[in-house]
XYZ file of C-alpha atoms in Angstrom:
81
model
C 2.747 4.531 6.169
C 5.796 4.584 4.315
C 6.667 8.214 5.094
C 6.017 7.575 8.648
C 8.535 4.551 8.688
C 10.844 6.602 6.794
C 10.603 9.618 9.520
C 11.134 7.029 12.363
C 14.320 5.477 10.702
C 15.694 8.935 10.190
C 15.155 10.148 13.646
C 16.660 7.122 15.160
C 19.722 7.492 12.652
C 20.411 10.956 12.958
C 21.656 10.436 16.622
C 23.845 7.760 16.112
C 27.514 8.482 16.021
C 28.878 9.189 12.329
C 30.439 5.828 11.862
C 27.227 3.998 13.141
C 25.502 6.213 10.354
C 27.791 4.902 7.769
C 27.272 1.364 8.845
C 23.520 2.008 8.301
C 23.870 3.540 4.985
C 26.117 0.384 3.700
C 23.457 -1.921 5.249
C 20.596 -0.107 3.348
C 22.734 0.303 -0.059
C 23.360 -3.758 0.097
C 19.603 -4.316 0.679
C 18.935 -1.951 -2.283
C 21.531 -3.391 -4.415
C 20.242 -6.986 -3.554
C 16.544 -6.154 -4.383
C 17.648 -4.594 -7.643
C 19.599 -7.893 -8.553
C 16.870 -10.194 -7.664
C 14.440 -8.179 -9.849
C 16.851 -7.723 -12.563
C 15.521 -10.440 -14.966
C 12.190 -10.736 -16.568
C 9.731 -13.270 -15.044
C 9.733 -15.376 -18.142
C 13.580 -15.812 -17.875
C 13.136 -17.214 -14.387
C 10.461 -19.311 -15.590
C 12.675 -20.729 -18.211
C 15.598 -21.510 -16.134
C 13.429 -23.335 -13.500
C 11.493 -25.095 -16.278
C 14.973 -26.408 -17.835
C 15.958 -27.948 -14.292
C 12.872 -30.322 -14.686
C 13.679 -33.609 -16.158
C 11.702 -34.517 -19.325
C 10.217 -37.471 -17.816
C 8.711 -35.300 -15.065
C 7.120 -33.102 -17.735
C 5.467 -35.999 -19.612
C 3.836 -36.910 -16.386
C 1.906 -33.559 -16.810
C -1.725 -33.708 -18.173
C -1.808 -32.401 -21.663
C -5.125 -30.833 -21.203
C -4.473 -28.934 -17.965
C -5.437 -25.475 -19.248
C -9.058 -26.965 -20.089
C -9.480 -29.140 -17.179
C -7.592 -27.263 -14.433
C -10.719 -27.017 -12.183
C -10.486 -30.830 -12.491
C -6.977 -31.078 -11.557
C -6.978 -28.396 -8.850
C -10.316 -28.855 -7.162
C -11.794 -32.227 -8.326
C -14.545 -30.968 -10.619
C -15.828 -33.270 -13.353
C -13.542 -33.101 -16.673
C -14.654 -30.808 -19.509
C -13.228 -33.458 -21.952
C-alpha cells in the first residue's frame, strides 16, 4: 500500500515543472522535520510536562486506589477494597 502511494506521488510530481517539484520537496521536508520534532521526546517526558501543568488540588481529588479499583471508576463495577 505505501509503495503504491509513493509511486502515485512520484508519477504526479515528475510531470510538474522543476520549480513546482522544488515546492513539493520543501513541503515534504517540512512535514518530515515536523514529525521528527514531535516525536523527539520520550513519552515519560511528555507525561511529566503535562502532569506539571495540573494544579496540586486537582491531583488530590483523584482516588488513591485507582489502580486497584479502575473497573469501579471506569465502568461502575463493585470496589475491590
